[in-house]
Amino acid sequence: MQRFATRRCICGTGVQRWRRCLSQLAQKTEENEVYAPKIPSFDYSPPAYKGPTSEEILRKRKEFLSPSMFTFYKKPLNVVHGKMQYLFDENGRRYLDAFGGIATVCCGHCHPDVVKAIVDQTNQLQHSTILYLNHAITDFADALASKLPGDLKVVFFTNSGTEANELAMMMARLYTGCHDIISLRNAYHGNAAGTMGATAQSNWKFNVVQIGVHHAMNPDPYRGIFGSDGEKYAKDIEDLIQFGTSGHVAGFISEAIQGVGGIVELAAGYLPAAYSSVKKAGGLCISDEVQAGFGRTGSHFWGFESHGVVPDIVTMAKGIGNGIPLGAVVTTPKIAEVLTRRSYFNTFGGNPVCTAAGLAVLKVIEREKLQENAHVVGSYLKDRLCALKDKHESIVINFTFSYDSFIGDVRGRGMMLGVELVTDRHLKTPAKTEILHVMDQMKDMGVLIGKGGFFGNVFRITPPLCFTKDDADFLVDVMDYTMSKM
Amino acid sequence: MATQRNLLSRSLQAAKSRCRYHQSLRGISSASAPELPPFGYEPKPYNGPLADQVLEKRKKYLGPSLFHYYQKPLNIVEGKMQYLFDESGKRYLDAFAGIVTVSCGHCHPDVLGAIVEQSKLLQHATTIYLHHTIADFAEELASKMPGNLKVVYFVNSGTEANELAMLMARLYSGNLGMLALRNAYHGGSASTIGLTALNTWKYPIPQGEIHHVVNPNPYRGVFGSDANQYAEDVKDHVDHGTSGQVAGFIAETIQGVGGAVELAPGYLKLVYDIVRKAGGVCIADEVQTGFGRTGSHYWGFETQGVTPDIVTMAKGIGNGLPLGAVVTTPAIANVMAQKIQFNTFGGNPVCSAGGLAVLKVLDKEQRQKHCADVGSHLIQRLRDLQQRHDLIGDVRGRGLMVGIELVTDRKEKTPAKAETA
């Protein structure tokens, strides 16, 4: 029997939270009579699965797919079916999907409205290209443009976030006649040649020539050198422009909340100051909304709105189609004109099926008030996670090791939340191994959570936006239970 | 619009068909216009926005750079096999297939069935979890490849596929310079624009170390069909334009966007040799020629008797689904394993299921053979037409990837741009 101890720090206002946490978690009795949290009920039975098993699939993956393809978990999970915020494995076991296929499934797996739109359109016309007219693309472009402020109303459809960011970067360079682009350290913008340059984490950067991108200091409130002083970080942009470029730049690209980088919210006050410097240098401001967009942050539809800025170009993907391969770039008519100098064409981009799905997604988000749900449930979840952070201040793994702290930081907004695990709260030493253990245990208990951050020590919580309070409770209880057992 | 007129030839890339072509009369008189072959299918009634409304919204929301065919653009609302229907229910023979993309036929029941079924089960989860469709599809695709080509990377378009191929070439070889053919088209992203060699598609941005070699174009090329002379140009570029070592060479076996231009026979064998001696890898862009379209072979590169190191594909791979792939050898794939290479949508269950269904349809319905049969019939008829019309300068291609070049002067080969439009 594993004996463990937790040291709790009960602060004044936190007491109520403790009581609720404790009441939901089993008290450790003398002889480990604990009950595990139960997944919220869900009135649905998945169809029986008769396909290949995990082992067969793994074997084929090893033989026929990229060797750099990774899976989560010691025993990779064979996910065969999804319904709203739940996923099912080959045995029909249900899991709470707290990752959403990486912030992608926003309406919910196999949401009936989205599936209907896809099926109906697929039965009608899958593909013809924009050489011919079709209303699906225009209806969606119209609806999408109506969600954006200012003069942002010309839409280019692509098939992924990478393609969208590549196009945005090219447009900025063409529009300004300059080549230098600034992005933030710890950013992720894609994996093609140009976007790999903008991406700024060595794990994702291959040893190939990547020109024309300058990486500015990351306004990371948790790990950054200036804490939460947004304006101090923005000075680095000024510096880069003055000393690293001709004084004129093509543009600046950033995520409002860094996704792959570990749910890092840009320090308050940063973007307005950065945008100002970039515009003074003639550059365009590109907002990468691939993860933060479509109501995920709860408080706003777009991540950039929470910073009080209006970009010149907005890129999006992932949630835009609830998982269908689709991306988009929205910009002003003036900037869009640069592409008339030559021809830009995307064979699959804007095809009837993907645009029909995209339109259905917008309608679902509106009708089911998913942005509001992201705000309400997301805030509730964040509060519970903060409480958990205060609780798991110290973990004793076994008799010889004792960690000073475990949850270093809880951050994010709406349903884009991050929980950073550290082995020392002061030194912020990343708990790289411990997180894997917790993640695995959580999976065994029925929660599929995401992981990210440069050190791989941040839990990423980006569920389908139909996530409920009960789901949030389950997630936190399982995390608590797992950490308590360590 | 201007860009369409820049296209030198209209490529007639006919959709694959189950039905036989109508045996039309030879020497048809102008009095009796040919009739569309019969087709026992009525399109669904269309109640959506009409052409004018759609066009107006396009102008407003899709940017001034978006172009379309025809003075009076066509509102295509439904497709069935090799036919398309407009807003009034009129049926058209689709001889372009959404740009060589609809391989099995619009809304082919098997492909449709696979897509619909999978969409109801799971659209997306990413490859961080297991799913059988991606593995099954990769296995089936790999089985269509010769040699040691059996590691598959799934992406979402031809552009993404060629971007990845270029990255692989540079990483594996440790060299920088890429060689591509003039008149080629390989993609629309900043880097693939570099490989692309048609000024219509090349924006004025830096494009890295890319050398464009003389196009082995039998009709317009300076050396006619003499592969040796064209290959010499490649050697010249390597010897004088690079350090002597290159990253790789990429080519379409039949240039699609460039006008259905078949590479001079024997060209690829010679060039592959030169490139490999210079440390480079050979990439075959099969985005348009793949999947049996050429009739004689499954892959375009097979018509030149070579085996590349990397093969890229898209378009026909999914009958219109946004899907692309790169297939390479384990040795090259292992170099990619140095860092994380991840594609969020790539290999998603729906596209993989659709792709697998496409491969099965192509096999079951013997589409490659069909391309050969119908294609050669079509080419023969077009050659007959060429005898009767001076406007037709050249008829070329193979299988159902056919090009007809219109010229106003057969000797000068002056492009008949206005006439084509």
mmCIF file of N, CA, C and O in Angstrom, chain A residues 390-449:
data_model
loop_
_atom_site.group_PDB
_atom_site.id
_atom_site.type_symbol
_atom_site.label_atom_id
_atom_site.label_comp_id
_atom_site.label_asym_id
_atom_site.label_seq_id
_atom_site.Cartn_x
_atom_site.Cartn_y
_atom_site.Cartn_z
ATOM 1 N N ASP A 390 -3.670 25.687 -5.085
ATOM 2 C CA ASP A 390 -3.370 26.004 -3.696
ATOM 3 C C ASP A 390 -3.285 24.739 -2.850
ATOM 4 O O ASP A 390 -2.535 24.670 -1.886
ATOM 5 N N LYS A 391 -4.052 23.755 -3.253
ATOM 6 C CA LYS A 391 -4.069 22.508 -2.487
ATOM 7 C C LYS A 391 -2.789 21.713 -2.660
ATOM 8 O O LYS A 391 -2.158 21.279 -1.709
ATOM 9 N N HIS A 392 -2.397 21.521 -3.927
ATOM 10 C CA HIS A 392 -1.245 20.658 -4.187
ATOM 11 C C HIS A 392 0.044 21.455 -4.159
ATOM 12 O O HIS A 392 0.759 21.561 -5.133
ATOM 13 N N GLU A 393 0.290 21.969 -2.971
ATOM 14 C CA GLU A 393 1.476 22.786 -2.833
ATOM 15 C C GLU A 393 2.692 21.906 -2.628
ATOM 16 O O GLU A 393 3.820 22.268 -2.879
ATOM 17 N N SER A 394 2.405 20.719 -2.109
ATOM 18 C CA SER A 394 3.533 19.845 -1.830
ATOM 19 C C SER A 394 3.135 18.410 -2.033
ATOM 20 O O SER A 394 2.092 17.982 -1.588
ATOM 21 N N ILE A 395 3.954 17.703 -2.734
ATOM 22 C CA ILE A 395 3.653 16.288 -3.001
ATOM 23 C C ILE A 395 4.822 15.467 -2.510
ATOM 24 O O ILE A 395 5.981 15.779 -2.797
ATOM 25 N N VAL A 396 4.509 14.450 -1.773
ATOM 26 C CA VAL A 396 5.573 13.517 -1.398
ATOM 27 C C VAL A 396 5.384 12.269 -2.228
ATOM 28 O O VAL A 396 4.369 11.605 -2.152
ATOM 29 N N ILE A 397 6.319 11.978 -3.086
ATOM 30 C CA ILE A 397 6.173 10.839 -3.987
ATOM 31 C C ILE A 397 6.459 9.538 -3.258
ATOM 32 O O ILE A 397 5.733 8.597 -3.314
ATOM 33 N N ASN A 398 7.554 9.527 -2.639
ATOM 34 C CA ASN A 398 7.832 8.383 -1.764
ATOM 35 C C ASN A 398 8.669 8.912 -0.619
ATOM 36 O O ASN A 398 8.814 10.130 -0.467
ATOM 37 N N PHE A 399 9.208 8.043 0.152
ATOM 38 C CA PHE A 399 9.871 8.528 1.360
ATOM 39 C C PHE A 399 11.124 9.342 1.077
ATOM 40 O O PHE A 399 11.571 10.108 1.887
ATOM 41 N N THR A 400 11.702 9.138 -0.098
ATOM 42 C CA THR A 400 12.958 9.848 -0.331
ATOM 43 C C THR A 400 12.784 11.167 -1.078
ATOM 44 O O THR A 400 13.609 12.049 -1.012
ATOM 45 N N PHE A 401 11.711 11.278 -1.841
ATOM 46 C CA PHE A 401 11.549 12.510 -2.587
ATOM 47 C C PHE A 401 10.408 13.356 -2.052
ATOM 48 O O PHE A 401 9.378 12.843 -1.669
ATOM 49 N N SER A 402 10.614 14.605 -2.055
ATOM 50 C CA SER A 402 9.535 15.507 -1.665
ATOM 51 C C SER A 402 9.592 16.735 -2.551
ATOM 52 O O SER A 402 10.622 17.374 -2.684
ATOM 53 N N TYR A 403 8.535 17.032 -3.175
ATOM 54 C CA TYR A 403 8.522 18.192 -4.039
ATOM 55 C C TYR A 403 7.937 19.374 -3.316
ATOM 56 O O TYR A 403 6.968 19.281 -2.602
ATOM 57 N N ASP A 404 8.532 20.485 -3.565
ATOM 58 C CA ASP A 404 8.088 21.709 -2.922
ATOM 59 C C ASP A 404 6.747 22.161 -3.432
ATOM 60 O O ASP A 404 5.954 22.764 -2.745
ATOM 61 N N SER A 405 6.498 21.881 -4.660
ATOM 62 C CA SER A 405 5.209 22.282 -5.215
ATOM 63 C C SER A 405 4.947 21.518 -6.493
ATOM 64 O O SER A 405 5.839 20.861 -7.014
ATOM 65 N N PHE A 406 3.728 21.583 -6.944
ATOM 66 C CA PHE A 406 3.408 20.779 -8.115
ATOM 67 C C PHE A 406 2.713 21.611 -9.191
ATOM 68 O O PHE A 406 3.191 21.705 -10.303
ATOM 69 N N ILE A 407 1.595 22.216 -8.842
ATOM 70 C CA ILE A 407 0.963 23.079 -9.829
ATOM 71 C C ILE A 407 1.583 24.463 -9.701
ATOM 72 O O ILE A 407 1.376 25.152 -8.716
ATOM 73 N N GLY A 408 2.358 24.808 -10.700
ATOM 74 C CA GLY A 408 3.053 26.081 -10.651
ATOM 75 C C GLY A 408 2.163 27.248 -11.063
ATOM 76 O O GLY A 408 2.248 28.329 -10.496
ATOM 77 N N ASP A 409 1.327 26.998 -12.060
ATOM 78 C CA ASP A 409 0.537 28.105 -12.574
ATOM 79 C C ASP A 409 -0.755 27.585 -13.181
ATOM 80 O O ASP A 409 -0.779 26.500 -13.786
ATOM 81 N N VAL A 410 -1.814 28.359 -13.032
ATOM 82 C CA VAL A 410 -3.065 28.077 -13.729
ATOM 83 C C VAL A 410 -3.388 29.329 -14.510
ATOM 84 O O VAL A 410 -3.386 30.429 -13.952
ATOM 85 N N ARG A 411 -3.610 29.197 -15.786
ATOM 86 C CA ARG A 411 -3.825 30.390 -16.603
ATOM 87 C C ARG A 411 -4.728 30.107 -17.785
ATOM 88 O O ARG A 411 -5.153 28.971 -18.017
ATOM 89 N N GLY A 412 -5.015 31.198 -18.498
ATOM 90 C CA GLY A 412 -5.858 31.070 -19.677
ATOM 91 C C GLY A 412 -7.198 31.711 -19.449
ATOM 92 O O GLY A 412 -7.428 32.392 -18.438
ATOM 93 N N ARG A 413 -8.073 31.499 -20.444
ATOM 94 C CA ARG A 413 -9.358 32.173 -20.374
ATOM 95 C C ARG A 413 -10.406 31.344 -21.088
ATOM 96 O O ARG A 413 -10.094 30.691 -22.110
ATOM 97 N N GLY A 414 -11.597 31.340 -20.551
ATOM 98 C CA GLY A 414 -12.656 30.566 -21.181
ATOM 99 C C GLY A 414 -12.286 29.102 -21.221
ATOM 100 O O GLY A 414 -11.839 28.542 -20.218
ATOM 101 N N MET A 415 -12.422 28.493 -22.382
ATOM 102 C CA MET A 415 -12.031 27.082 -22.484
ATOM 103 C C MET A 415 -10.716 26.930 -23.209
ATOM 104 O O MET A 415 -10.542 26.051 -24.069
ATOM 105 N N MET A 416 -9.790 27.800 -22.843
ATOM 106 C CA MET A 416 -8.415 27.636 -23.306
ATOM 107 C C MET A 416 -7.574 27.837 -22.061
ATOM 108 O O MET A 416 -7.154 28.945 -21.752
ATOM 109 N N LEU A 417 -7.393 26.759 -21.320
ATOM 110 C CA LEU A 417 -6.755 26.837 -20.018
ATOM 111 C C LEU A 417 -5.504 25.987 -19.954
ATOM 112 O O LEU A 417 -5.415 24.945 -20.610
ATOM 113 N N GLY A 418 -4.569 26.459 -19.127
ATOM 114 C CA GLY A 418 -3.334 25.718 -18.969
ATOM 115 C C GLY A 418 -3.016 25.520 -17.498
ATOM 116 O O GLY A 418 -3.303 26.383 -16.666
ATOM 117 N N VAL A 419 -2.453 24.363 -17.189
ATOM 118 C CA VAL A 419 -2.027 24.071 -15.826
ATOM 119 C C VAL A 419 -0.570 23.651 -15.911
ATOM 120 O O VAL A 419 -0.261 22.592 -16.448
ATOM 121 N N GLU A 420 0.313 24.509 -15.387
ATOM 122 C CA GLU A 420 1.741 24.197 -15.516
ATOM 123 C C GLU A 420 2.243 23.472 -14.278
ATOM 124 O O GLU A 420 2.065 23.935 -13.148
ATOM 125 N N LEU A 421 2.860 22.329 -14.495
ATOM 126 C CA LEU A 421 3.366 21.518 -13.380
ATOM 127 C C LEU A 421 4.867 21.740 -13.207
ATOM 128 O O LEU A 421 5.630 21.647 -14.157
ATOM 129 N N VAL A 422 5.240 22.032 -11.968
ATOM 130 C CA VAL A 422 6.653 22.254 -11.666
ATOM 131 C C VAL A 422 7.016 21.468 -10.419
ATOM 132 O O VAL A 422 6.151 21.162 -9.593
ATOM 133 N N THR A 423 8.290 21.175 -10.269
ATOM 134 C CA THR A 423 8.715 20.461 -9.072
ATOM 135 C C THR A 423 9.199 21.429 -8.011
ATOM 136 O O THR A 423 9.421 21.049 -6.875
ATOM 137 N N ASP A 424 9.329 22.675 -8.383
ATOM 138 C CA ASP A 424 9.754 23.693 -7.413
ATOM 139 C C ASP A 424 9.110 25.021 -7.809
ATOM 140 O O ASP A 424 9.381 25.538 -8.888
ATOM 141 N N ARG A 425 8.266 25.507 -6.926
ATOM 142 C CA ARG A 425 7.503 26.692 -7.296
ATOM 143 C C ARG A 425 8.348 27.929 -7.472
ATOM 144 O O ARG A 425 7.997 28.828 -8.224
ATOM 145 N N HIS A 426 9.444 27.974 -6.741
ATOM 146 C CA HIS A 426 10.300 29.157 -6.867
ATOM 147 C C HIS A 426 11.158 29.082 -8.101
ATOM 148 O O HIS A 426 11.286 30.033 -8.854
ATOM 149 N N LEU A 427 11.788 27.922 -8.297
ATOM 150 C CA LEU A 427 12.653 27.755 -9.457
ATOM 151 C C LEU A 427 11.856 27.468 -10.725
ATOM 152 O O LEU A 427 12.358 27.582 -11.830
ATOM 153 N N LYS A 428 10.615 27.075 -10.536
ATOM 154 C CA LYS A 428 9.738 26.739 -11.673
ATOM 155 C C LYS A 428 10.326 25.620 -12.528
ATOM 156 O O LYS A 428 10.199 25.629 -13.749
ATOM 157 N N THR A 429 10.954 24.683 -11.890
ATOM 158 C CA THR A 429 11.536 23.559 -12.620
ATOM 159 C C THR A 429 10.415 22.713 -13.236
ATOM 160 O O THR A 429 9.550 22.219 -12.509
ATOM 161 N N PRO A 430 10.442 22.552 -14.561
ATOM 162 C CA PRO A 430 9.344 21.829 -15.209
ATOM 163 C C PRO A 430 9.251 20.377 -14.732
ATOM 164 O O PRO A 430 10.251 19.676 -14.683
ATOM 165 N N ALA A 431 8.020 19.971 -14.410
ATOM 166 C CA ALA A 431 7.803 18.593 -13.976
ATOM 167 C C ALA A 431 7.519 17.724 -15.196
ATOM 168 O O ALA A 431 6.397 17.257 -15.410
ATOM 169 N N LYS A 432 8.560 17.510 -15.997
ATOM 170 C CA LYS A 432 8.375 16.851 -17.293
ATOM 171 C C LYS A 432 7.945 15.404 -17.182
ATOM 172 O O LYS A 432 7.153 14.918 -17.989
ATOM 173 N N THR A 433 8.494 14.683 -16.221
ATOM 174 C CA THR A 433 8.147 13.266 -16.089
ATOM 175 C C THR A 433 6.849 13.101 -15.329
ATOM 176 O O THR A 433 6.018 12.260 -15.664
ATOM 177 N N GLU A 434 6.702 13.913 -14.280
ATOM 178 C CA GLU A 434 5.509 13.784 -13.446
ATOM 179 C C GLU A 434 4.245 14.016 -14.260
ATOM 180 O O GLU A 434 3.231 13.342 -14.061
ATOM 181 N N ILE A 435 4.311 14.962 -15.182
ATOM 182 C CA ILE A 435 3.107 15.269 -15.949
ATOM 183 C C ILE A 435 2.663 14.066 -16.783
ATOM 184 O O ILE A 435 1.463 13.798 -16.927
ATOM 185 N N LEU A 436 3.631 13.317 -17.264
ATOM 186 C CA LEU A 436 3.284 12.149 -18.073
ATOM 187 C C LEU A 436 2.538 11.135 -17.227
ATOM 188 O O LEU A 436 1.572 10.510 -17.662
ATOM 189 N N HIS A 437 3.014 11.002 -16.016
ATOM 190 C CA HIS A 437 2.390 10.054 -15.096
ATOM 191 C C HIS A 437 0.957 10.471 -14.777
ATOM 192 O O HIS A 437 0.020 9.670 -14.857
ATOM 193 N N VAL A 438 0.801 11.734 -14.442
ATOM 194 C CA VAL A 438 -0.541 12.222 -14.111
ATOM 195 C C VAL A 438 -1.473 12.068 -15.304
ATOM 196 O O VAL A 438 -2.619 11.644 -15.186
ATOM 197 N N MET A 439 -0.924 12.406 -16.470
ATOM 198 C CA MET A 439 -1.736 12.352 -17.682
ATOM 199 C C MET A 439 -2.234 10.935 -17.947
ATOM 200 O O MET A 439 -3.394 10.718 -18.330
ATOM 201 N N ASP A 440 -1.337 10.002 -17.744
ATOM 202 C CA ASP A 440 -1.679 8.600 -17.979
ATOM 203 C C ASP A 440 -2.752 8.136 -16.996
ATOM 204 O O ASP A 440 -3.707 7.447 -17.367
ATOM 205 N N GLN A 441 -2.550 8.510 -15.755
ATOM 206 C CA GLN A 441 -3.515 8.130 -14.723
ATOM 207 C C GLN A 441 -4.884 8.753 -15.017
ATOM 208 O O GLN A 441 -5.923 8.125 -14.829
ATOM 209 N N MET A 442 -4.846 9.981 -15.460
ATOM 210 C CA MET A 442 -6.111 10.650 -15.754
ATOM 211 C C MET A 442 -6.834 9.928 -16.888
ATOM 212 O O MET A 442 -8.061 9.807 -16.888
ATOM 213 N N LYS A 443 -6.070 9.458 -17.839
ATOM 214 C CA LYS A 443 -6.670 8.720 -18.940
ATOM 215 C C LYS A 443 -7.324 7.440 -18.398
ATOM 216 O O LYS A 443 -8.462 7.117 -18.724
ATOM 217 N N ASP A 444 -6.632 6.767 -17.532
ATOM 218 C CA ASP A 444 -7.182 5.539 -16.952
ATOM 219 C C ASP A 444 -8.474 5.812 -16.197
ATOM 220 O O ASP A 444 -9.357 4.958 -16.126
ATOM 221 N N MET A 445 -8.574 7.035 -15.696
ATOM 222 C CA MET A 445 -9.776 7.385 -14.955
ATOM 223 C C MET A 445 -10.852 7.990 -15.828
ATOM 224 O O MET A 445 -11.941 8.309 -15.360
ATOM 225 N N GLY A 446 -10.529 8.193 -17.093
ATOM 226 C CA GLY A 446 -11.566 8.649 -18.020
ATOM 227 C C GLY A 446 -11.465 10.082 -18.497
ATOM 228 O O GLY A 446 -12.424 10.609 -19.066
ATOM 229 N N VAL A 447 -10.307 10.728 -18.278
ATOM 230 C CA VAL A 447 -10.168 12.096 -18.779
ATOM 231 C C VAL A 447 -9.012 12.168 -19.775
ATOM 232 O O VAL A 447 -7.885 11.795 -19.460
ATOM 233 N N LEU A 448 -9.311 12.671 -20.955
ATOM 234 C CA LEU A 448 -8.268 12.861 -21.956
ATOM 235 C C LEU A 448 -7.919 14.343 -21.955
ATOM 236 O O LEU A 448 -8.748 15.181 -22.317
ATOM 237 N N ILE A 449 -6.695 14.626 -21.536
ATOM 238 C CA ILE A 449 -6.291 16.019 -21.442
ATOM 239 C C ILE A 449 -5.130 16.233 -22.390
ATOM 240 O O ILE A 449 -4.516 15.266 -22.855
#
